[in-house]
Structure formats: structure tokens, C-alpha cells
mmCIF file of C-alpha atoms in Angstrom:
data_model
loop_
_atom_site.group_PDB
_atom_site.id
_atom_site.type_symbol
_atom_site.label_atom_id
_atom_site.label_comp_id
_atom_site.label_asym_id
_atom_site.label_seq_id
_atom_site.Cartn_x
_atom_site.Cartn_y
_atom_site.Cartn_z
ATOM 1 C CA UNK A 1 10.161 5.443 3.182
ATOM 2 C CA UNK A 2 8.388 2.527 2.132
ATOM 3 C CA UNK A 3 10.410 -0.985 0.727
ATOM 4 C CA UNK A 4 9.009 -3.280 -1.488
ATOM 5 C CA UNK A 5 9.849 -6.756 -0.001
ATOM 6 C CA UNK A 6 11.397 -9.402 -2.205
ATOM 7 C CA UNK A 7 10.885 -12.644 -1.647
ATOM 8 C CA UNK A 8 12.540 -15.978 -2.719
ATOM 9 C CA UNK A 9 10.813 -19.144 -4.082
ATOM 10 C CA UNK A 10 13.221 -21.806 -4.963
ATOM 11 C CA UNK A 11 15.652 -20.285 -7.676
ATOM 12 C CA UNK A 12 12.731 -17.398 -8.530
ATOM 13 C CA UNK A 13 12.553 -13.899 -6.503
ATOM 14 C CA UNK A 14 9.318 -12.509 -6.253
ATOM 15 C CA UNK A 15 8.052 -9.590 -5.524
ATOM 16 C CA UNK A 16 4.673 -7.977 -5.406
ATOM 17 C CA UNK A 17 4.473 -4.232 -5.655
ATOM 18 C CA UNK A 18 1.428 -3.214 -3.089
ATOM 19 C CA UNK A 19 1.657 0.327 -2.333
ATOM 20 C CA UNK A 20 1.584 3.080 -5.012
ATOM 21 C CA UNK A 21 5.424 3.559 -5.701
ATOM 22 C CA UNK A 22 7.458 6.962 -4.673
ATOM 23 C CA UNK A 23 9.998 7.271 -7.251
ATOM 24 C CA UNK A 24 12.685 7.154 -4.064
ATOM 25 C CA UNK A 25 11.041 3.660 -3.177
ATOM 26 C CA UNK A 26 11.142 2.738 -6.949
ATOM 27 C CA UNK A 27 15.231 3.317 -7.482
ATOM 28 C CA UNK A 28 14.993 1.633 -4.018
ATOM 29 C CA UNK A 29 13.299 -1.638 -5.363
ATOM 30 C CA UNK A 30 15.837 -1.060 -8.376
ATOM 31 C CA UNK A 31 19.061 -1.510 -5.963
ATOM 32 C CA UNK A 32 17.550 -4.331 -3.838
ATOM 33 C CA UNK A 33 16.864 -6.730 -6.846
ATOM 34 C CA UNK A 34 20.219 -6.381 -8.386
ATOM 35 C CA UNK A 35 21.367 -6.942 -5.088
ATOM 36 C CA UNK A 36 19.418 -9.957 -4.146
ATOM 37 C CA UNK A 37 19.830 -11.741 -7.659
ATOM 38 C CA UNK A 38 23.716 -11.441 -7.471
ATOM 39 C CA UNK A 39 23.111 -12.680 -3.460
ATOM 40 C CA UNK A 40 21.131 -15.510 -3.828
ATOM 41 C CA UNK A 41 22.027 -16.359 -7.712
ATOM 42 C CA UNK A 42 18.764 -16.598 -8.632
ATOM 43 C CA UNK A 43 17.279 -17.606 -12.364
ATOM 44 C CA UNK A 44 14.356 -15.737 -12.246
ATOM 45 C CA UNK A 45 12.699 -12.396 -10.960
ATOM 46 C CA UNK A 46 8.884 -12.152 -11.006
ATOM 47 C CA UNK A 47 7.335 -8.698 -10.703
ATOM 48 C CA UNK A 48 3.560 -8.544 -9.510
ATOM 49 C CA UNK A 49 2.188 -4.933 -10.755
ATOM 50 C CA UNK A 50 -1.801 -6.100 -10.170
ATOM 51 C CA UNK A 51 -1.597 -3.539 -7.045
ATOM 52 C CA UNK A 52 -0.771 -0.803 -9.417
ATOM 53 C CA UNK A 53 -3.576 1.217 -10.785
ATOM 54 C CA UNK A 54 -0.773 3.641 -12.618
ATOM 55 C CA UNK A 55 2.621 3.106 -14.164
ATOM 56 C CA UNK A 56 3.607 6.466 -15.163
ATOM 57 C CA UNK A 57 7.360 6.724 -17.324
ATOM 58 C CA UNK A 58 9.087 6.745 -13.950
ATOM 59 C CA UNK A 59 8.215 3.365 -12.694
ATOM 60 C CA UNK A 60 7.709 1.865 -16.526
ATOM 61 C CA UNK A 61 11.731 2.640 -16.470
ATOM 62 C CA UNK A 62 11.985 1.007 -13.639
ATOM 63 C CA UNK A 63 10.855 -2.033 -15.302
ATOM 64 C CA UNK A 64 12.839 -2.030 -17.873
ATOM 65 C CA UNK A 65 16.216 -1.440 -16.337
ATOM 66 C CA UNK A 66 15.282 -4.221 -13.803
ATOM 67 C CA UNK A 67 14.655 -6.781 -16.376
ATOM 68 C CA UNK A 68 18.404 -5.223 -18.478
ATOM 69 C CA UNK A 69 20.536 -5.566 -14.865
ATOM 70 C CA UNK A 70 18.617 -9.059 -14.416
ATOM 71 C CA UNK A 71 19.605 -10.518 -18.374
ATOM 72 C CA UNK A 72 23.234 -9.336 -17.368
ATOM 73 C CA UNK A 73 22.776 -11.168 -14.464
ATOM 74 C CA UNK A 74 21.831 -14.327 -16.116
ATOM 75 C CA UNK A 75 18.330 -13.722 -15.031
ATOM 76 C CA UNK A 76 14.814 -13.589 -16.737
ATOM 77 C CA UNK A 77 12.189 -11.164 -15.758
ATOM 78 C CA UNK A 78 8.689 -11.576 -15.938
ATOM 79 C CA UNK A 79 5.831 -8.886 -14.840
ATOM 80 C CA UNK A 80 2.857 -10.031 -14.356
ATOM 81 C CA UNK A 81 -0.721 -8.638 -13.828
ATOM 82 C CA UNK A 82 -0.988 -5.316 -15.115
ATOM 83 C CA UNK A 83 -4.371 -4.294 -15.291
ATOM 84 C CA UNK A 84 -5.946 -3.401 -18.748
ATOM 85 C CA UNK A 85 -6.277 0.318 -18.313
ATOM 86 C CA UNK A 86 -2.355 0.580 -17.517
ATOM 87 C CA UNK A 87 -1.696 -0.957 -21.060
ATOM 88 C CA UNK A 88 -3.945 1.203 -22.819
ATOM 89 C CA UNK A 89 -2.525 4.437 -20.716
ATOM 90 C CA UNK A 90 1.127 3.085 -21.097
ATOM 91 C CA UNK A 91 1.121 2.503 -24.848
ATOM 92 C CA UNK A 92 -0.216 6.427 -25.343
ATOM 93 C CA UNK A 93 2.056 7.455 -23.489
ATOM 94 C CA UNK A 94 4.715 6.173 -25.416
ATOM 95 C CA UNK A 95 6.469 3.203 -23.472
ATOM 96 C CA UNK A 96 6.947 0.482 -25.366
ATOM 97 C CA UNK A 97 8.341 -1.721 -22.532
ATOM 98 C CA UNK A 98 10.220 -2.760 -25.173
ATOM 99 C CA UNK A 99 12.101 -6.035 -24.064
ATOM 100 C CA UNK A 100 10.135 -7.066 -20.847
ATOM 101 C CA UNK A 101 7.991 -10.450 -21.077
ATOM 102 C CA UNK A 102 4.967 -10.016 -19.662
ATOM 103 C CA UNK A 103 2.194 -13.043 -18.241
ATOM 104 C CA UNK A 104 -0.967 -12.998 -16.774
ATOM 105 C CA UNK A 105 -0.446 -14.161 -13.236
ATOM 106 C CA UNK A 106 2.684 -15.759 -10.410
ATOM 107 C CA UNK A 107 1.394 -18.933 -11.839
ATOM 108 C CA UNK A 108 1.881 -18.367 -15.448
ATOM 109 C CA UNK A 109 5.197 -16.279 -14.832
ATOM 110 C CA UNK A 110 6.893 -19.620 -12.787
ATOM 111 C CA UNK A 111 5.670 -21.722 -16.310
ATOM 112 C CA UNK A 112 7.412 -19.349 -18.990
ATOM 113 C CA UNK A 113 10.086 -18.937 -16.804
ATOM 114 C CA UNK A 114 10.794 -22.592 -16.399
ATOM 115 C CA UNK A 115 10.266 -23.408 -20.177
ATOM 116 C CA UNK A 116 12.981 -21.149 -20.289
ATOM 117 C CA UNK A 117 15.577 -22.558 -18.486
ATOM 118 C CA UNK A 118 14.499 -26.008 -20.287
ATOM 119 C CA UNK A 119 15.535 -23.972 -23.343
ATOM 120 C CA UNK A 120 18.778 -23.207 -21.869
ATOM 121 C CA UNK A 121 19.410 -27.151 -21.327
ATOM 122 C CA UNK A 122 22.138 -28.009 -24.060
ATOM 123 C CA UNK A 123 21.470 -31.558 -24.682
ATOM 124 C CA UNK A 124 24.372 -34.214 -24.262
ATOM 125 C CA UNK A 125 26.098 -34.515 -27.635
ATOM 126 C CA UNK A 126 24.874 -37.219 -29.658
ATOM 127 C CA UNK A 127 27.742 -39.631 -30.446
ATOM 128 C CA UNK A 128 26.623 -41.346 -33.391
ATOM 129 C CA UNK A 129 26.180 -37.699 -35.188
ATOM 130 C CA UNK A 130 29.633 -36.888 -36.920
ATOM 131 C CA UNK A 131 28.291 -33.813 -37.802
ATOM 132 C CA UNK A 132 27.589 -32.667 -33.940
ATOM 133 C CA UNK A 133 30.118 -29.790 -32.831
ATOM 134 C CA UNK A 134 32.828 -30.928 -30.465
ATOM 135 C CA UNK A 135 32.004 -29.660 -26.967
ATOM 136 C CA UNK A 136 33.873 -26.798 -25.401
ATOM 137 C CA UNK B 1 -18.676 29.629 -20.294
ATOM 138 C CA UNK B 2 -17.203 28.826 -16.680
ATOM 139 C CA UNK B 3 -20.352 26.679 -16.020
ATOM 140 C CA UNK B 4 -20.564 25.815 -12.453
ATOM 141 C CA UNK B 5 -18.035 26.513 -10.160
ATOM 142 C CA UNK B 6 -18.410 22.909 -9.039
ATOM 143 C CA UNK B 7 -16.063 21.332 -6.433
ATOM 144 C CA UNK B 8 -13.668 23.866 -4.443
ATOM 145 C CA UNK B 9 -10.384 23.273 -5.505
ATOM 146 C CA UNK B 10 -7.577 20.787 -3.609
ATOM 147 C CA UNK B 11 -4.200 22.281 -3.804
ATOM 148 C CA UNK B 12 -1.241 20.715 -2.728
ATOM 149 C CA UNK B 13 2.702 21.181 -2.564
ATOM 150 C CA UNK B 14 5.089 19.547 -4.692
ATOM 151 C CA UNK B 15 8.171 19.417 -2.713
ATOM 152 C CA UNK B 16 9.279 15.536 -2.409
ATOM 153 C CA UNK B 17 8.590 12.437 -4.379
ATOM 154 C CA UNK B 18 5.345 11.532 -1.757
ATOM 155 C CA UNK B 19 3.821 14.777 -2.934
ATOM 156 C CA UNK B 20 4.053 13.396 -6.463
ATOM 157 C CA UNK B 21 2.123 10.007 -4.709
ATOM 158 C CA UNK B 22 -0.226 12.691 -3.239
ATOM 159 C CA UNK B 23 -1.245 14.172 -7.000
ATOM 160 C CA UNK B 24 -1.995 11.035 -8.166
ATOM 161 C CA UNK B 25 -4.512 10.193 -4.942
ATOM 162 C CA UNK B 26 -6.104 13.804 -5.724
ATOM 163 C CA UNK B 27 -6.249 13.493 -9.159
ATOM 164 C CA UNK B 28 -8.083 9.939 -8.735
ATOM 165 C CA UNK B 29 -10.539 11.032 -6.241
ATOM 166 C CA UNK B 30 -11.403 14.250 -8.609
ATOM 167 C CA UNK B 31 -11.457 12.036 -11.711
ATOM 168 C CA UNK B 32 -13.532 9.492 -9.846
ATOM 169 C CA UNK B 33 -16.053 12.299 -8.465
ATOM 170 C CA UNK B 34 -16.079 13.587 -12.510
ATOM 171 C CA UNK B 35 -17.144 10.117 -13.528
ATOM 172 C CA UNK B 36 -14.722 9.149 -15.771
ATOM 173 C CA UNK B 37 -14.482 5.606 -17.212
ATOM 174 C CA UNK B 38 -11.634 3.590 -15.605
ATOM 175 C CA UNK B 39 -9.468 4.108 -18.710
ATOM 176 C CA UNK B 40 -9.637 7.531 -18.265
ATOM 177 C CA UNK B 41 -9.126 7.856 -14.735
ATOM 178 C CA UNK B 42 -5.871 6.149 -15.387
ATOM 179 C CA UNK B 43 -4.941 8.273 -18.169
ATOM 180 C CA UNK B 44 -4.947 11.555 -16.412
ATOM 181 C CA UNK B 45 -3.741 10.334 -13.346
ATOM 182 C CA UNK B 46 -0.441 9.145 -14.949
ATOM 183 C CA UNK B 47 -0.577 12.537 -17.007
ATOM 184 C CA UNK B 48 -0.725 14.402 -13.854
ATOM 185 C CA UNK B 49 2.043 11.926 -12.319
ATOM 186 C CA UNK B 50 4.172 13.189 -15.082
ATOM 187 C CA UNK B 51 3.685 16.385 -14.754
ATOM 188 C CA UNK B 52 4.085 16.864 -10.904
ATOM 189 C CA UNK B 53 7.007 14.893 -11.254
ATOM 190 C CA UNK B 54 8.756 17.862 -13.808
ATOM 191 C CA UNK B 55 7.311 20.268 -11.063
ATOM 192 C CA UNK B 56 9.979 18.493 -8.690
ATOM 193 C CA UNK B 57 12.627 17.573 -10.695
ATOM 194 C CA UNK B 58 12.860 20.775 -13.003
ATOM 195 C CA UNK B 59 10.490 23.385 -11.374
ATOM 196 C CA UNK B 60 12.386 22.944 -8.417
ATOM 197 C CA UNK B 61 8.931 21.886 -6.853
ATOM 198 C CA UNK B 62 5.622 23.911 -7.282
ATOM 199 C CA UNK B 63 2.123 23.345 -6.632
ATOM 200 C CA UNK B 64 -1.012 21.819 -7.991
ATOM 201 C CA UNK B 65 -4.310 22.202 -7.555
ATOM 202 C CA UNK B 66 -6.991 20.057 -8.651
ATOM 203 C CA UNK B 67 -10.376 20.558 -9.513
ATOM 204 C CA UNK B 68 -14.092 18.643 -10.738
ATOM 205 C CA UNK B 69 -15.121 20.822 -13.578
ATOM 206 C CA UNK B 70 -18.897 20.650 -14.783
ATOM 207 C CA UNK B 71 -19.963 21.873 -18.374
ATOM 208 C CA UNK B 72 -21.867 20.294 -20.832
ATOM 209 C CA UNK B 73 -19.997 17.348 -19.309
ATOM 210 C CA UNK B 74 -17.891 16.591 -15.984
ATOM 211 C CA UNK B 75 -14.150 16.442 -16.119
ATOM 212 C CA UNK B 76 -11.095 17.061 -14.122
ATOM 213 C CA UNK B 77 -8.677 19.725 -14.407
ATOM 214 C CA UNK B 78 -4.973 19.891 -12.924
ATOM 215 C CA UNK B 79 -3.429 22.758 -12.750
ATOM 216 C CA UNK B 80 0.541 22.639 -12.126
ATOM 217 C CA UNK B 81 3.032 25.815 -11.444
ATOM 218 C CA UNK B 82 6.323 26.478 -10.507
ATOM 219 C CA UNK B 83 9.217 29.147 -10.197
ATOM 220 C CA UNK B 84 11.835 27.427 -11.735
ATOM 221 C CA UNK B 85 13.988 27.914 -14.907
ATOM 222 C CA UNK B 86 11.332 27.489 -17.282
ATOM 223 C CA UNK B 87 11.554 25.713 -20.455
ATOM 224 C CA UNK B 88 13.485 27.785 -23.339
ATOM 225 C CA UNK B 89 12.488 25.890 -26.084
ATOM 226 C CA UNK B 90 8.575 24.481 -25.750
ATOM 227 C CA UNK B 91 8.596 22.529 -29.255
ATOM 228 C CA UNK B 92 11.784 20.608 -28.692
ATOM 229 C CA UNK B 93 10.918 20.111 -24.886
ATOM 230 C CA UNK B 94 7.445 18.614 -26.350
ATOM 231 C CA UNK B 95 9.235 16.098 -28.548
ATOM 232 C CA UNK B 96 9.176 12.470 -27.466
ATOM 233 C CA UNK B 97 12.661 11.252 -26.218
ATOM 234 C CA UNK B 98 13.752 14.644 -25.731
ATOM 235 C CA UNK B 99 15.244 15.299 -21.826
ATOM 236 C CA UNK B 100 17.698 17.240 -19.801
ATOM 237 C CA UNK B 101 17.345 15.224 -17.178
ATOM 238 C CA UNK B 102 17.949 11.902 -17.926
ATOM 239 C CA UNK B 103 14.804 10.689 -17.759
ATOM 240 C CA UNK B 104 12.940 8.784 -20.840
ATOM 241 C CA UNK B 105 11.861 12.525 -22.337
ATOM 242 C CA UNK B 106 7.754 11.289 -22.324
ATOM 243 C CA UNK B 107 6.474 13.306 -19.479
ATOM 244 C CA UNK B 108 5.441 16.209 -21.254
ATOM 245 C CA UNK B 109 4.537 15.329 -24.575
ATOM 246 C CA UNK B 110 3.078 11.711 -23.157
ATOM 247 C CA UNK B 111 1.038 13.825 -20.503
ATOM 248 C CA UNK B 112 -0.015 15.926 -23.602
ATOM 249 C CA UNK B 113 -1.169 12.740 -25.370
ATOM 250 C CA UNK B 114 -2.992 11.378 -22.448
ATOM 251 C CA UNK B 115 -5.390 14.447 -21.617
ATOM 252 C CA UNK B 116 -8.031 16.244 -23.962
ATOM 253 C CA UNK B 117 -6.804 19.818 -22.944
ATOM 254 C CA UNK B 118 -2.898 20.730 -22.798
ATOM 255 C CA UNK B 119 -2.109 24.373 -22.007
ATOM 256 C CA UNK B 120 1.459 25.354 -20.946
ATOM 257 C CA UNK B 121 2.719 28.809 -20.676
ATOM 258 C CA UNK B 122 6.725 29.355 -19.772
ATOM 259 C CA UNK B 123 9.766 31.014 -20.081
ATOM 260 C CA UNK B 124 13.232 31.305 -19.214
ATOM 261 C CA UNK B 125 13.597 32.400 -15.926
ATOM 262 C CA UNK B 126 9.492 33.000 -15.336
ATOM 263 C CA UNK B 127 8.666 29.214 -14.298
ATOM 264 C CA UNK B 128 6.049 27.171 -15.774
ATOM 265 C CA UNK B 129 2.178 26.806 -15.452
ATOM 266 C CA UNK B 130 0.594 23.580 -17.018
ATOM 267 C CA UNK B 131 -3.230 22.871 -17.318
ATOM 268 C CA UNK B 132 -4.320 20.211 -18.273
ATOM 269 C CA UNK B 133 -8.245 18.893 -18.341
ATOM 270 C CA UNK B 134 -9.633 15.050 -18.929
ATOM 271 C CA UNK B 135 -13.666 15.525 -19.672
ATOM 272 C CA UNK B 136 -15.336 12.531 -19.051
ATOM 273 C CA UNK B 137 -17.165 10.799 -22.265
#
């Protein structure tokens, strides 16, 4: 059976989907992330579909509980480079993908998912605001 | 009309999840042979993805074959049967979210959506034949 390797940049795994997916090797891919983002506590999981020239239901599901186990795991996912004619199929097909961010390329992927950790940064509290909630 | 007879037809066994991979590489060569835009390549492939996958999973495995068609225009057609349980009630088995398997419930009536022709002829206990054909535009 084929494996999808994952690999880690910084606090970000990535991994880039390059043969056309058995659903064994897709639940496979399923159990390895969760694994590997508890393992290495990682922020962020990039998923490279720009190999794929189909996402059926199975592997579209496969997406979407990978980026569900990720948020519980404190986690973003981003999947990036689907190719034009996999929208159009996936969206008459009926999956939504309801939930996943999506970017263009690796590149854009690291920038959304680093904007969002800056959105994560609570500022210190600012003294001279009364109004400013006490912190925890 | 059954216009020409056109390429022999590839058959192949559905018995494990590479068989399902093995559809799809069929279906894309036959598709690509038919001349169908890249859009609609896709579209039947995943269709037929679908479908050999409920071949596995709830026919208990099958076969497929898969054939160029040429009539007034080229197309594809995919042909999937099995000797499993057979589906009791087609309407509700054709409705979007609806699955006894635990899947998303799209396969059949996203396949359906994806394809220009959509024939399916079951039963309980007589298995299932699908046909499905993608003409090119």
C-alpha cells in the first residue's frame, strides 16, 4: 500500500498528495496526520491536492475530517492547489467542503496560516484602559 | 442506433480499493480517447469512482467495463454490475445524504448528476447494474 509522506516545516506539516489515492491509503493519511499533529504539536497542516486530477466523495471526506481532528487539535488546515476542473466536478457533486480554507499554492497557505496565529496573539492588557477585562 | 461498435470494451474486477484506482485510470484513458473537454473527463471519472466504489462496498465487488462510444458524437460509457443485495428502495437510495454505509450518501445521486446518461436496474437480492454515459460536447 502506498503512504502519503508528511513532512514538517517549522511549526507547519505538509504534505503533498502525489499518487491517485486508494481509499485504504486515504483513512491511512487520515490516522498519520492526527498522529503527527498531536506528536510534533504542530499549528498548522498544509494539504497539496495539485497532483490530484479527481476528488471523488471519498477523499473530499477525507478532507474534511482532517481539517475537524486538526481544529480539535488546535490546528488550522489549509488545501491548496486544486485544479479548476475538481471544483467544478466537486460542487455537482454535492460537496460543499464546507469548513476547509482553501489557497492557491504552499506559499500562500504558510501566509494565511501565519496571519492566523497573529490573530490568535491576545495583546498585553492595556493599563491605562479601566474598561480592559482583568486577565485570567 | 448502435452506431459504430467503436473501441472493444476494457473490463475489469472490482474486488479491492486499487481496483476502484484502476476504474478511474480506464475511465480517463476512454474519456480521453472520446475527446472530452478536461471538465468532463473529470466529471465522469469521479462518477465512475463513485460508482465502483458502491460496487465494493455494497455489491460486495462486481465488475466494470468501459467503453468509447461513437454516434453523432464520441462519449464514454461505464458499465458497473454486481451480485450483491441490491438496493430495495431506488428513490430514497438516490436522495442526497441518504447512506447505509456511513459514507456522505452522494455517490449515487452525485454520480447521477455528473454524467448525461444514468440507467440503474436492481433489486433485492438480484444485484445491481449501473450505466452510465458522458458524450463529449
Amino acid at each position: 500500500m502506498d503512504r502519503v509522506p508528511v513532512l514538517k516545516l517549522g511549526d507547519v506539516l505538509l504534505v503533498s498528495i502525489q499518487v491517485d489515492l486508494a481509499d485504504k491509503t486515504t483513512v491511512q493519511l487520515e490516522e498519520d496526520l492526527s498522529e503527527r499533529i498531536v506528536a510534533t504539536g504542530a499549528r498548522g497542516v498544509i494539504i497539496d491536492i495539485s497532483a490530484l486530477d479527481i476528488v471523488d466523495s471519498f477523499v473530499g471526506r477525507m478532507l474534511a475530517t482532517i481539517a475537524a481532528i486538526s481544529r480539535v487539535l488546535d490546528a488550522e488546515t489549509v488545501v491548496v492547489g486544486m485544479r479548476p476542473a475538481v471544483a467544478i466536478t466537486l460542487v455537482e457533486l454535492g460537496l460543499s467542503l464546507h469548513g476547509i480554507q482553501t489557497a492557491l499554492n504552499v506559499e500562500r497557505a504558510l501566509e494565511v496560516l501565519s496571519r492566523a496565529r497573529d490573530d490568535d496573539w491576545i495583546p498585553p492588557l492595556d493599563t491605562e484602559d479601566d474598561t480592559a477585562p482583568a486577565a485570567p | 442506433m448502435t452506431g459504430d461498435p467503436g473501441e472493444e470494451a476494457q473490463t475489469q474486477a472490482v474486488v479491492s480499493d486499487q481496483d476502484v484506482v484502476r476504474v478511474r485510470q480506464l475511465v480517463r484513458t476512454a474519456a480521453v480517447t472520446a475527446k472530452l473537454s478536461l471538465v468532463d473527463q473529470t466529471k465522469v471519472v469521479t462518477a465512475a469512482s463513485e460508482l465502483a466504489r458502491n460496487t465494493l462496498v455494497y455489491g460486495g465487488g462486481g465488475s466494470v467495463q468501459v467503453r468509447v462510444v461513437r454516434q453523432r458524437r464520441s462519449g464514454v460509457r461505464v458499465e458497473l454490475a454486481d451480485d450483491g443485495p441490491g438496493i430495495g428502495d431506488l428513490e430514497l437510495a438516490l436522495t442526497d445524504g441518504y447512506t447505509t454505509g456511513g459514507g456522505l450518501g452522494l455517490g449515487l445521486s452525485g454520480a447521477r448528476r455528473l454524467v448525461d446518461e444514468f440507467e440503474i436496474d436492481t433489486a433485492p437480492g438480484r444485484g445491481t447494474r449501473i450505466s452510465i454515459v458522458k458524450w463529449a460536447r
